[in-house]
Amino acid sequence: MELRQLQYVIQIAKDKNFSRAAEKLHIAQPSLSQQLTKLEKELGVLLFRRTTNSVELTHAGEAFVRRAQTILDTVEQLKQEMDDMALMRRGRLVVGSLPITGSQILPLVLPVFGGQYPQIEITLIEDTSSRLEQLTASGETDLSLLTLPLQEPSLAWEPLIEEEICLAVPLGHPLAGRTSPVPMRELAEEPFIVLKKGQGFRQITYNLCEQAGFSPRVVFESSNIETVQSLVAGGMGIAFVPKMLTRPQESEFAPAYLRLTEPEASRTLVIASRKGRYLSKAAEAFIETMKTTVARYYSL
């Protein structure tokens, strides 16, 4: 039995026609028929019922196709694993990222990774949390930088960093000069500025408020955390902001930032990939580079 014979049987089963299968396999139809007959004799069973108009799998053929597909998938994965050393010298990774979070982390990570693996091309996709989860689940990105909680059950993840979430208030707000952490329950009547639906940090805001026993009174929504902070600085409401995205206090458009408590507020940045997907050595190297670089630069 040869691997090519497994491929022949699978193709015939898909097309249910010897001529179409032979065309796709780039072999002559008589050669395909001969190979099938040879295989059936070796196995001692018929794999197909042949009529003048159709080709149908027998019960034995159905079992054979299932096993053959598993074998070919395993062989393909083996080839990919064995090619890993070559991929480290020449390859491509597609990395998904939240736009603002990525702008803080990827400029630190990409130069380090590029210096170690100059022949690996990185393609960056920036999108909303929900869209990135879909792209990662479908295999359109190899890895994605996301925040918990993830909504897509087919994703696996490993933590990158636990980051504090700050409360942003206008400089003229009664809380602005406070030095002690602010209990969440004190914010129940405050006007909130939040990100629009599809953004993972929006759900974090709602979750924190719900844990404190209230729903946020939303007065503005934006697709950009920088716009959210500008609206806060302009006196339009309050907002939660990841610590790494806070603005320098000397900035003209910086709100006041306070710590939160009861519950303490944080978010978990993770590196997500599709469950069961083989990660190349290049992908594993990128994950390790991201972990070590982020640990070096951020102590949140």
PDB file of C-alpha atoms in Angstrom:
ATOM      1  CA  MET A   1       0.000   0.000   0.000  1.00  0.00           C
ATOM      2  CA  GLU A   2       1.347   3.435  -0.984  1.00  0.00           C
ATOM      3  CA  LEU A   3       0.429   6.945   0.156  1.00  0.00           C
ATOM      4  CA  ARG A   4      -0.482   7.891  -3.398  1.00  0.00           C
ATOM      5  CA  GLN A   5      -3.050   5.074  -3.432  1.00  0.00           C
ATOM      6  CA  LEU A   6      -4.680   6.578  -0.339  1.00  0.00           C
ATOM      7  CA  GLN A   7      -4.862   9.903  -2.167  1.00  0.00           C
ATOM      8  CA  TYR A   8      -6.381   8.208  -5.205  1.00  0.00           C
ATOM      9  CA  VAL A   9      -9.160   6.573  -3.173  1.00  0.00           C
ATOM     10  CA  ILE A  10     -10.002   9.805  -1.354  1.00  0.00           C
ATOM     11  CA  GLN A  11     -10.204  11.754  -4.612  1.00  0.00           C
ATOM     12  CA  ILE A  12     -12.424   9.141  -6.267  1.00  0.00           C
ATOM     13  CA  ALA A  13     -14.694   9.185  -3.198  1.00  0.00           C
ATOM     14  CA  LYS A  14     -14.967  12.980  -3.435  1.00  0.00           C
ATOM     15  CA  ASP A  15     -15.709  13.135  -7.149  1.00  0.00           C
ATOM     16  CA  LYS A  16     -17.613   9.837  -7.501  1.00  0.00           C
ATOM     17  CA  ASN A  17     -16.231   9.748 -10.997  1.00  0.00           C
ATOM     18  CA  PHE A  18     -12.996   8.213 -12.310  1.00  0.00           C
ATOM     19  CA  SER A  19     -12.501  10.748 -15.115  1.00  0.00           C
ATOM     20  CA  ARG A  20     -12.816  13.814 -12.876  1.00  0.00           C
ATOM     21  CA  ALA A  21     -10.639  12.234 -10.173  1.00  0.00           C
ATOM     22  CA  ALA A  22      -7.945  11.304 -12.708  1.00  0.00           C
ATOM     23  CA  GLU A  23      -7.956  14.831 -14.091  1.00  0.00           C
ATOM     24  CA  LYS A  24      -7.464  16.372 -10.642  1.00  0.00           C
ATOM     25  CA  LEU A  25      -4.767  13.836  -9.784  1.00  0.00           C
ATOM     26  CA  HIS A  26      -3.011  14.528 -13.105  1.00  0.00           C
ATOM     27  CA  ILE A  27      -2.857  10.885 -14.142  1.00  0.00           C
ATOM     28  CA  ALA A  28      -4.511   8.907 -16.930  1.00  0.00           C
ATOM     29  CA  GLN A  29      -7.848   7.288 -16.113  1.00  0.00           C
ATOM     30  CA  PRO A  30      -6.655   3.752 -16.999  1.00  0.00           C
ATOM     31  CA  SER A  31      -3.698   4.166 -14.626  1.00  0.00           C
ATOM     32  CA  LEU A  32      -6.054   5.290 -11.854  1.00  0.00           C
ATOM     33  CA  SER A  33      -8.308   2.270 -12.407  1.00  0.00           C
ATOM     34  CA  GLN A  34      -5.311  -0.062 -12.396  1.00  0.00           C
ATOM     35  CA  GLN A  35      -4.007   1.354  -9.130  1.00  0.00           C
ATOM     36  CA  LEU A  36      -7.419   0.976  -7.490  1.00  0.00           C
ATOM     37  CA  THR A  37      -7.772  -2.613  -8.687  1.00  0.00           C
ATOM     38  CA  LYS A  38      -4.277  -3.392  -7.410  1.00  0.00           C
ATOM     39  CA  LEU A  39      -5.112  -1.926  -4.000  1.00  0.00           C
ATOM     40  CA  GLU A  40      -8.424  -3.790  -3.735  1.00  0.00           C
ATOM     41  CA  LYS A  41      -6.685  -7.069  -4.529  1.00  0.00           C
ATOM     42  CA  GLU A  42      -4.073  -6.352  -1.860  1.00  0.00           C
ATOM     43  CA  LEU A  43      -6.765  -5.570   0.722  1.00  0.00           C
ATOM     44  CA  GLY A  44      -9.082  -8.401  -0.322  1.00  0.00           C
ATOM     45  CA  VAL A  45     -12.165  -6.130  -0.353  1.00  0.00           C
ATOM     46  CA  LEU A  46     -13.976  -3.895  -2.814  1.00  0.00           C
ATOM     47  CA  LEU A  47     -13.757  -0.202  -1.965  1.00  0.00           C
ATOM     48  CA  PHE A  48     -16.211   1.012  -4.620  1.00  0.00           C
ATOM     49  CA  ARG A  49     -19.392  -0.201  -6.290  1.00  0.00           C
ATOM     50  CA  ARG A  50     -19.058   0.657  -9.971  1.00  0.00           C
ATOM     51  CA  THR A  51     -21.994   1.160 -12.310  1.00  0.00           C
ATOM     52  CA  THR A  52     -22.183   2.735 -15.739  1.00  0.00           C
ATOM     53  CA  ASN A  53     -23.331   6.038 -14.229  1.00  0.00           C
ATOM     54  CA  SER A  54     -21.746   6.304 -10.791  1.00  0.00           C
ATOM     55  CA  VAL A  55     -19.088   5.181  -8.351  1.00  0.00           C
ATOM     56  CA  GLU A  56     -20.164   4.636  -4.744  1.00  0.00           C
ATOM     57  CA  LEU A  57     -18.187   3.672  -1.658  1.00  0.00           C
ATOM     58  CA  THR A  58     -18.823   0.282  -0.129  1.00  0.00           C
ATOM     59  CA  HIS A  59     -18.974  -0.116   3.646  1.00  0.00           C
ATOM     60  CA  ALA A  60     -15.318  -1.158   3.567  1.00  0.00           C
ATOM     61  CA  GLY A  61     -14.578   1.852   1.359  1.00  0.00           C
ATOM     62  CA  GLU A  62     -16.120   4.270   3.842  1.00  0.00           C
ATOM     63  CA  ALA A  63     -13.941   2.854   6.626  1.00  0.00           C
ATOM     64  CA  PHE A  64     -10.889   3.009   4.368  1.00  0.00           C
ATOM     65  CA  VAL A  65     -11.467   6.669   3.454  1.00  0.00           C
ATOM     66  CA  ARG A  66     -11.809   7.693   7.119  1.00  0.00           C
ATOM     67  CA  ARG A  67      -8.545   5.988   8.035  1.00  0.00           C
ATOM     68  CA  ALA A  68      -6.773   7.172   4.896  1.00  0.00           C
ATOM     69  CA  GLN A  69      -7.676  10.813   5.571  1.00  0.00           C
ATOM     70  CA  THR A  70      -6.317  10.517   9.117  1.00  0.00           C
ATOM     71  CA  ILE A  71      -3.094   9.011   7.808  1.00  0.00           C
ATOM     72  CA  LEU A  72      -2.607  11.725   5.183  1.00  0.00           C
ATOM     73  CA  ASP A  73      -3.330  14.473   7.733  1.00  0.00           C
ATOM     74  CA  THR A  74      -0.741  12.947  10.057  1.00  0.00           C
ATOM     75  CA  VAL A  75       1.807  12.759   7.239  1.00  0.00           C
ATOM     76  CA  GLU A  76       1.193  16.411   6.359  1.00  0.00           C
ATOM     77  CA  GLN A  77       1.667  17.461   9.982  1.00  0.00           C
ATOM     78  CA  LEU A  78       4.834  15.385  10.148  1.00  0.00           C
ATOM     79  CA  LYS A  79       6.170  17.156   7.062  1.00  0.00           C
ATOM     80  CA  GLN A  80       5.424  20.538   8.634  1.00  0.00           C
ATOM     81  CA  GLU A  81       7.147  19.583  11.856  1.00  0.00           C
ATOM     82  CA  MET A  82      10.179  18.296   9.966  1.00  0.00           C
ATOM     83  CA  ASP A  83      10.345  21.532   7.968  1.00  0.00           C
ATOM     84  CA  ASP A  84      10.478  23.662  11.112  1.00  0.00           C
ATOM     85  CA  MET A  85      14.199  24.282  10.938  1.00  0.00           C
ATOM     86  CA  ALA A  86      13.827  25.591   7.411  1.00  0.00           C
ATOM     87  CA  LEU A  87      10.841  27.716   8.462  1.00  0.00           C
ATOM     88  CA  MET A  88      12.977  29.382  11.106  1.00  0.00           C
ATOM     89  CA  ARG A  89      15.181  30.609   8.269  1.00  0.00           C
ATOM     90  CA  ARG A  90      12.356  31.316   5.867  1.00  0.00           C
ATOM     91  CA  GLY A  91       8.694  31.584   6.767  1.00  0.00           C
ATOM     92  CA  ARG A  92       5.662  33.741   7.474  1.00  0.00           C
ATOM     93  CA  LEU A  93       3.560  34.441  10.541  1.00  0.00           C
ATOM     94  CA  VAL A  94       0.192  36.196  10.577  1.00  0.00           C
ATOM     95  CA  VAL A  95      -0.311  37.982  13.898  1.00  0.00           C
ATOM     96  CA  GLY A  96      -3.566  39.594  14.992  1.00  0.00           C
ATOM     97  CA  SER A  97      -3.632  42.471  17.424  1.00  0.00           C
ATOM     98  CA  LEU A  98      -5.940  44.987  19.039  1.00  0.00           C
ATOM     99  CA  PRO A  99      -4.887  48.326  17.497  1.00  0.00           C
ATOM    100  CA  ILE A 100      -4.105  50.361  20.620  1.00  0.00           C
ATOM    101  CA  THR A 101      -2.723  47.524  22.740  1.00  0.00           C
ATOM    102  CA  GLY A 102      -0.639  46.354  19.812  1.00  0.00           C
ATOM    103  CA  SER A 103       0.777  49.849  19.352  1.00  0.00           C
ATOM    104  CA  GLN A 104       2.233  49.616  22.864  1.00  0.00           C
ATOM    105  CA  ILE A 105       3.586  46.059  22.689  1.00  0.00           C
ATOM    106  CA  LEU A 106       4.474  45.195  19.090  1.00  0.00           C
ATOM    107  CA  PRO A 107       6.991  48.043  18.562  1.00  0.00           C
ATOM    108  CA  LEU A 108       8.950  46.469  21.419  1.00  0.00           C
ATOM    109  CA  VAL A 109       8.590  42.865  20.241  1.00  0.00           C
ATOM    110  CA  LEU A 110       8.979  43.073  16.456  1.00  0.00           C
ATOM    111  CA  PRO A 111      12.511  44.561  16.366  1.00  0.00           C
ATOM    112  CA  VAL A 112      13.756  41.900  18.790  1.00  0.00           C
ATOM    113  CA  PHE A 113      12.151  39.064  16.843  1.00  0.00           C
ATOM    114  CA  GLY A 114      13.287  40.510  13.514  1.00  0.00           C
ATOM    115  CA  GLY A 115      16.853  40.703  14.743  1.00  0.00           C
ATOM    116  CA  GLN A 116      16.823  37.022  15.730  1.00  0.00           C
ATOM    117  CA  TYR A 117      14.858  35.684  12.733  1.00  0.00           C
ATOM    118  CA  PRO A 118      15.346  38.180   9.869  1.00  0.00           C
ATOM    119  CA  GLN A 119      13.959  35.866   7.168  1.00  0.00           C
ATOM    120  CA  ILE A 120      10.578  35.326   8.836  1.00  0.00           C
ATOM    121  CA  GLU A 121       7.954  37.679   7.445  1.00  0.00           C
ATOM    122  CA  ILE A 122       5.393  39.049   9.918  1.00  0.00           C
ATOM    123  CA  THR A 123       1.986  40.075   8.606  1.00  0.00           C
ATOM    124  CA  LEU A 124      -0.008  42.152  11.101  1.00  0.00           C
ATOM    125  CA  ILE A 125      -3.816  42.264  11.195  1.00  0.00           C
ATOM    126  CA  GLU A 126      -5.426  44.875  13.454  1.00  0.00           C
ATOM    127  CA  ASP A 127      -9.128  44.569  14.236  1.00  0.00           C
ATOM    128  CA  THR A 128     -11.705  44.415  17.021  1.00  0.00           C
ATOM    129  CA  SER A 129     -11.624  41.661  19.639  1.00  0.00           C
ATOM    130  CA  SER A 130     -14.612  39.812  18.192  1.00  0.00           C
ATOM    131  CA  ARG A 131     -13.273  39.917  14.646  1.00  0.00           C
ATOM    132  CA  LEU A 132      -9.796  38.769  15.710  1.00  0.00           C
ATOM    133  CA  GLU A 133     -11.309  35.835  17.586  1.00  0.00           C
ATOM    134  CA  GLN A 134     -13.119  34.786  14.400  1.00  0.00           C
ATOM    135  CA  LEU A 135      -9.965  35.134  12.297  1.00  0.00           C
ATOM    136  CA  THR A 136      -7.911  33.116  14.764  1.00  0.00           C
ATOM    137  CA  ALA A 137     -10.558  30.398  15.051  1.00  0.00           C
ATOM    138  CA  SER A 138     -10.676  30.045  11.253  1.00  0.00           C
ATOM    139  CA  GLY A 139      -6.881  29.876  10.985  1.00  0.00           C
ATOM    140  CA  GLU A 140      -6.541  33.212   9.172  1.00  0.00           C
ATOM    141  CA  THR A 141      -4.145  34.357  11.884  1.00  0.00           C
ATOM    142  CA  ASP A 142      -1.518  32.114  13.451  1.00  0.00           C
ATOM    143  CA  LEU A 143      -1.614  34.028  16.742  1.00  0.00           C
ATOM    144  CA  SER A 144      -3.579  36.955  18.150  1.00  0.00           C
ATOM    145  CA  LEU A 145      -2.964  39.326  21.033  1.00  0.00           C
ATOM    146  CA  LEU A 146      -6.284  39.502  22.908  1.00  0.00           C
ATOM    147  CA  THR A 147      -7.745  40.111  26.351  1.00  0.00           C
ATOM    148  CA  LEU A 148      -9.805  37.809  28.533  1.00  0.00           C
ATOM    149  CA  PRO A 149     -12.573  36.800  28.520  1.00  0.00           C
ATOM    150  CA  LEU A 150     -12.586  35.178  25.084  1.00  0.00           C
ATOM    151  CA  GLN A 151     -15.968  34.422  23.536  1.00  0.00           C
ATOM    152  CA  GLU A 152     -14.792  31.889  20.944  1.00  0.00           C
ATOM    153  CA  PRO A 153     -14.653  28.379  22.529  1.00  0.00           C
ATOM    154  CA  SER A 154     -12.340  26.982  19.839  1.00  0.00           C
ATOM    155  CA  LEU A 155      -9.419  29.158  20.964  1.00  0.00           C
ATOM    156  CA  ALA A 156      -6.562  28.156  23.235  1.00  0.00           C
ATOM    157  CA  TRP A 157      -4.571  30.840  25.016  1.00  0.00           C
ATOM    158  CA  GLU A 158      -1.676  31.453  27.339  1.00  0.00           C
ATOM    159  CA  PRO A 159      -1.243  34.525  29.536  1.00  0.00           C
ATOM    160  CA  LEU A 160       1.091  37.320  28.521  1.00  0.00           C
ATOM    161  CA  ILE A 161       0.648  39.875  31.288  1.00  0.00           C
ATOM    162  CA  GLU A 162      -1.783  40.918  34.013  1.00  0.00           C
ATOM    163  CA  GLU A 163      -2.330  44.647  33.740  1.00  0.00           C
ATOM    164  CA  GLU A 164      -3.918  47.099  36.172  1.00  0.00           C
ATOM    165  CA  ILE A 165      -6.965  49.052  35.032  1.00  0.00           C
ATOM    166  CA  CYS A 166      -7.128  52.697  36.098  1.00  0.00           C
ATOM    167  CA  LEU A 167     -10.052  55.040  36.593  1.00  0.00           C
ATOM    168  CA  ALA A 168      -9.844  58.131  34.397  1.00  0.00           C
ATOM    169  CA  VAL A 169     -11.741  61.243  35.580  1.00  0.00           C
ATOM    170  CA  PRO A 170     -11.717  64.898  34.479  1.00  0.00           C
ATOM    171  CA  LEU A 171      -9.211  67.095  36.328  1.00  0.00           C
ATOM    172  CA  GLY A 172     -12.077  69.090  37.867  1.00  0.00           C
ATOM    173  CA  HIS A 173     -13.902  65.986  39.142  1.00  0.00           C
ATOM    174  CA  PRO A 174     -14.357  65.650  42.950  1.00  0.00           C
ATOM    175  CA  LEU A 175     -12.326  62.427  42.855  1.00  0.00           C
ATOM    176  CA  ALA A 176      -9.448  63.930  40.867  1.00  0.00           C
ATOM    177  CA  GLY A 177      -7.295  64.801  43.869  1.00  0.00           C
ATOM    178  CA  ARG A 178      -7.901  61.573  45.749  1.00  0.00           C
ATOM    179  CA  THR A 179      -4.793  59.626  46.758  1.00  0.00           C
ATOM    180  CA  SER A 180      -6.436  56.433  48.049  1.00  0.00           C
ATOM    181  CA  PRO A 181      -7.983  53.768  45.747  1.00  0.00           C
ATOM    182  CA  VAL A 182     -11.597  54.360  44.749  1.00  0.00           C
ATOM    183  CA  PRO A 183     -14.143  51.643  45.627  1.00  0.00           C
ATOM    184  CA  MET A 184     -16.125  50.642  42.554  1.00  0.00           C
ATOM    185  CA  ARG A 185     -19.456  51.134  44.315  1.00  0.00           C
ATOM    186  CA  GLU A 186     -18.821  54.894  44.478  1.00  0.00           C
ATOM    187  CA  LEU A 187     -19.092  55.079  40.684  1.00  0.00           C
ATOM    188  CA  ALA A 188     -22.655  53.802  40.387  1.00  0.00           C
ATOM    189  CA  GLU A 189     -24.135  57.234  39.562  1.00  0.00           C
ATOM    190  CA  GLU A 190     -21.279  58.450  37.368  1.00  0.00           C
ATOM    191  CA  PRO A 191     -21.610  58.988  33.584  1.00  0.00           C
ATOM    192  CA  PHE A 192     -19.416  56.440  31.764  1.00  0.00           C
ATOM    193  CA  ILE A 193     -17.653  56.673  28.421  1.00  0.00           C
ATOM    194  CA  VAL A 194     -17.060  53.197  26.951  1.00  0.00           C
ATOM    195  CA  LEU A 195     -15.815  51.501  23.825  1.00  0.00           C
ATOM    196  CA  LYS A 196     -18.313  50.319  21.222  1.00  0.00           C
ATOM    197  CA  LYS A 197     -19.567  46.751  20.900  1.00  0.00           C
ATOM    198  CA  GLY A 198     -17.046  44.278  19.548  1.00  0.00           C
ATOM    199  CA  GLN A 199     -14.236  45.721  21.655  1.00  0.00           C
ATOM    200  CA  GLY A 200     -13.040  43.368  24.410  1.00  0.00           C
ATOM    201  CA  PHE A 201     -12.351  46.177  26.859  1.00  0.00           C
ATOM    202  CA  ARG A 202     -16.007  47.245  26.695  1.00  0.00           C
ATOM    203  CA  GLN A 203     -16.985  43.888  28.224  1.00  0.00           C
ATOM    204  CA  ILE A 204     -14.349  44.321  30.933  1.00  0.00           C
ATOM    205  CA  THR A 205     -15.933  47.656  31.874  1.00  0.00           C
ATOM    206  CA  TYR A 206     -19.380  46.094  32.135  1.00  0.00           C
ATOM    207  CA  ASN A 207     -18.057  43.107  34.088  1.00  0.00           C
ATOM    208  CA  LEU A 208     -16.331  45.333  36.677  1.00  0.00           C
ATOM    209  CA  CYS A 209     -19.459  47.399  37.182  1.00  0.00           C
ATOM    210  CA  GLU A 210     -21.653  44.306  37.492  1.00  0.00           C
ATOM    211  CA  GLN A 211     -19.290  42.855  40.116  1.00  0.00           C
ATOM    212  CA  ALA A 212     -19.780  46.071  42.093  1.00  0.00           C
ATOM    213  CA  GLY A 213     -23.566  45.731  41.854  1.00  0.00           C
ATOM    214  CA  PHE A 214     -24.548  48.252  39.182  1.00  0.00           C
ATOM    215  CA  SER A 215     -24.732  48.776  35.425  1.00  0.00           C
ATOM    216  CA  PRO A 216     -22.737  51.673  33.977  1.00  0.00           C
ATOM    217  CA  ARG A 217     -24.708  54.749  32.896  1.00  0.00           C
ATOM    218  CA  VAL A 218     -23.226  55.162  29.441  1.00  0.00           C
ATOM    219  CA  VAL A 219     -23.269  58.671  27.947  1.00  0.00           C
ATOM    220  CA  PHE A 220     -20.798  58.234  25.072  1.00  0.00           C
ATOM    221  CA  GLU A 221     -19.333  55.357  23.070  1.00  0.00           C
ATOM    222  CA  SER A 222     -16.234  55.357  20.884  1.00  0.00           C
ATOM    223  CA  SER A 223     -14.266  52.829  18.840  1.00  0.00           C
ATOM    224  CA  ASN A 224     -10.953  54.267  20.086  1.00  0.00           C
ATOM    225  CA  ILE A 225      -9.595  54.339  23.643  1.00  0.00           C
ATOM    226  CA  GLU A 226      -7.696  57.554  22.825  1.00  0.00           C
ATOM    227  CA  THR A 227     -10.974  59.281  21.961  1.00  0.00           C
ATOM    228  CA  VAL A 228     -12.441  57.948  25.198  1.00  0.00           C
ATOM    229  CA  GLN A 229      -9.615  59.544  27.184  1.00  0.00           C
ATOM    230  CA  SER A 230      -9.990  62.848  25.346  1.00  0.00           C
ATOM    231  CA  LEU A 231     -13.702  62.911  26.148  1.00  0.00           C
ATOM    232  CA  VAL A 232     -12.897  62.254  29.817  1.00  0.00           C
ATOM    233  CA  ALA A 233     -10.309  65.032  29.804  1.00  0.00           C
ATOM    234  CA  GLY A 234     -12.959  67.306  28.290  1.00  0.00           C
ATOM    235  CA  GLY A 235     -15.274  66.682  31.233  1.00  0.00           C
ATOM    236  CA  MET A 236     -17.825  64.464  29.474  1.00  0.00           C
ATOM    237  CA  GLY A 237     -17.657  61.527  31.904  1.00  0.00           C
ATOM    238  CA  ILE A 238     -15.386  58.899  33.444  1.00  0.00           C
ATOM    239  CA  ALA A 239     -13.846  55.760  31.994  1.00  0.00           C
ATOM    240  CA  PHE A 240     -11.697  52.753  32.748  1.00  0.00           C
ATOM    241  CA  VAL A 241      -8.305  52.748  30.992  1.00  0.00           C
ATOM    242  CA  PRO A 242      -5.579  50.045  30.858  1.00  0.00           C
ATOM    243  CA  LYS A 243      -2.491  51.306  32.688  1.00  0.00           C
ATOM    244  CA  MET A 244      -0.179  50.936  29.693  1.00  0.00           C
ATOM    245  CA  LEU A 245      -2.455  53.263  27.710  1.00  0.00           C
ATOM    246  CA  THR A 246      -2.620  56.093  30.245  1.00  0.00           C
ATOM    247  CA  ARG A 247      -1.333  59.467  29.032  1.00  0.00           C
ATOM    248  CA  PRO A 248       1.576  61.357  30.600  1.00  0.00           C
ATOM    249  CA  GLN A 249       0.277  63.682  33.300  1.00  0.00           C
ATOM    250  CA  GLU A 250       2.018  66.664  31.709  1.00  0.00           C
ATOM    251  CA  SER A 251      -0.065  66.164  28.567  1.00  0.00           C
ATOM    252  CA  GLU A 252      -2.609  68.915  27.907  1.00  0.00           C
ATOM    253  CA  PHE A 253      -5.321  66.327  27.252  1.00  0.00           C
ATOM    254  CA  ALA A 254      -4.592  63.925  30.098  1.00  0.00           C
ATOM    255  CA  PRO A 255      -7.346  63.160  32.623  1.00  0.00           C
ATOM    256  CA  ALA A 256      -6.571  62.293  36.237  1.00  0.00           C
ATOM    257  CA  TYR A 257      -5.883  58.607  36.830  1.00  0.00           C
ATOM    258  CA  LEU A 258      -6.869  56.803  40.031  1.00  0.00           C
ATOM    259  CA  ARG A 259      -6.534  53.272  41.329  1.00  0.00           C
ATOM    260  CA  LEU A 260      -9.620  51.122  41.813  1.00  0.00           C
ATOM    261  CA  THR A 261     -10.548  48.711  44.558  1.00  0.00           C
ATOM    262  CA  GLU A 262     -13.389  46.430  45.672  1.00  0.00           C
ATOM    263  CA  PRO A 263     -12.919  44.676  43.369  1.00  0.00           C
ATOM    264  CA  GLU A 264      -9.389  45.450  42.271  1.00  0.00           C
ATOM    265  CA  ALA A 265      -9.416  46.037  38.536  1.00  0.00           C
ATOM    266  CA  SER A 266      -7.124  44.348  36.043  1.00  0.00           C
ATOM    267  CA  ARG A 267      -7.167  42.745  32.619  1.00  0.00           C
ATOM    268  CA  THR A 268      -5.265  39.723  31.324  1.00  0.00           C
ATOM    269  CA  LEU A 269      -3.556  40.022  27.965  1.00  0.00           C
ATOM    270  CA  VAL A 270      -3.212  36.634  26.273  1.00  0.00           C
ATOM    271  CA  ILE A 271      -1.717  35.093  23.152  1.00  0.00           C
ATOM    272  CA  ALA A 272      -4.463  33.076  21.467  1.00  0.00           C
ATOM    273  CA  SER A 273      -4.401  30.403  18.780  1.00  0.00           C
ATOM    274  CA  ARG A 274      -6.826  27.801  17.481  1.00  0.00           C
ATOM    275  CA  LYS A 275      -7.151  24.707  19.660  1.00  0.00           C
ATOM    276  CA  GLY A 276      -5.415  21.677  18.201  1.00  0.00           C
ATOM    277  CA  ARG A 277      -3.559  23.702  15.587  1.00  0.00           C
ATOM    278  CA  TYR A 278       0.070  22.826  15.147  1.00  0.00           C
ATOM    279  CA  LEU A 279       2.233  25.816  16.078  1.00  0.00           C
ATOM    280  CA  SER A 280       5.416  26.032  14.052  1.00  0.00           C
ATOM    281  CA  LYS A 281       8.746  26.667  15.713  1.00  0.00           C
ATOM    282  CA  ALA A 282       8.546  30.199  14.308  1.00  0.00           C
ATOM    283  CA  ALA A 283       5.229  30.779  16.091  1.00  0.00           C
ATOM    284  CA  GLU A 284       6.605  29.339  19.322  1.00  0.00           C
ATOM    285  CA  ALA A 285       9.675  31.582  19.007  1.00  0.00           C
ATOM    286  CA  PHE A 286       7.437  34.628  18.499  1.00  0.00           C
ATOM    287  CA  ILE A 287       5.424  33.766  21.616  1.00  0.00           C
ATOM    288  CA  GLU A 288       8.586  33.370  23.674  1.00  0.00           C
ATOM    289  CA  THR A 289      10.005  36.649  22.333  1.00  0.00           C
ATOM    290  CA  MET A 290       6.768  38.442  23.200  1.00  0.00           C
ATOM    291  CA  LYS A 291       6.752  37.044  26.730  1.00  0.00           C
ATOM    292  CA  THR A 292      10.343  37.941  27.526  1.00  0.00           C
ATOM    293  CA  THR A 293      10.135  41.397  25.916  1.00  0.00           C
ATOM    294  CA  VAL A 294       6.900  42.349  27.651  1.00  0.00           C
ATOM    295  CA  ALA A 295       8.253  41.123  31.001  1.00  0.00           C
ATOM    296  CA  ARG A 296      11.336  43.266  30.492  1.00  0.00           C
ATOM    297  CA  TYR A 297       9.493  46.482  29.653  1.00  0.00           C
ATOM    298  CA  TYR A 298       6.322  46.248  31.705  1.00  0.00           C
ATOM    299  CA  SER A 299       6.082  45.756  35.422  1.00  0.00           C
ATOM    300  CA  LEU A 300       2.405  46.441  35.876  1.00  0.00           C
TER     301      LEU A 300
END
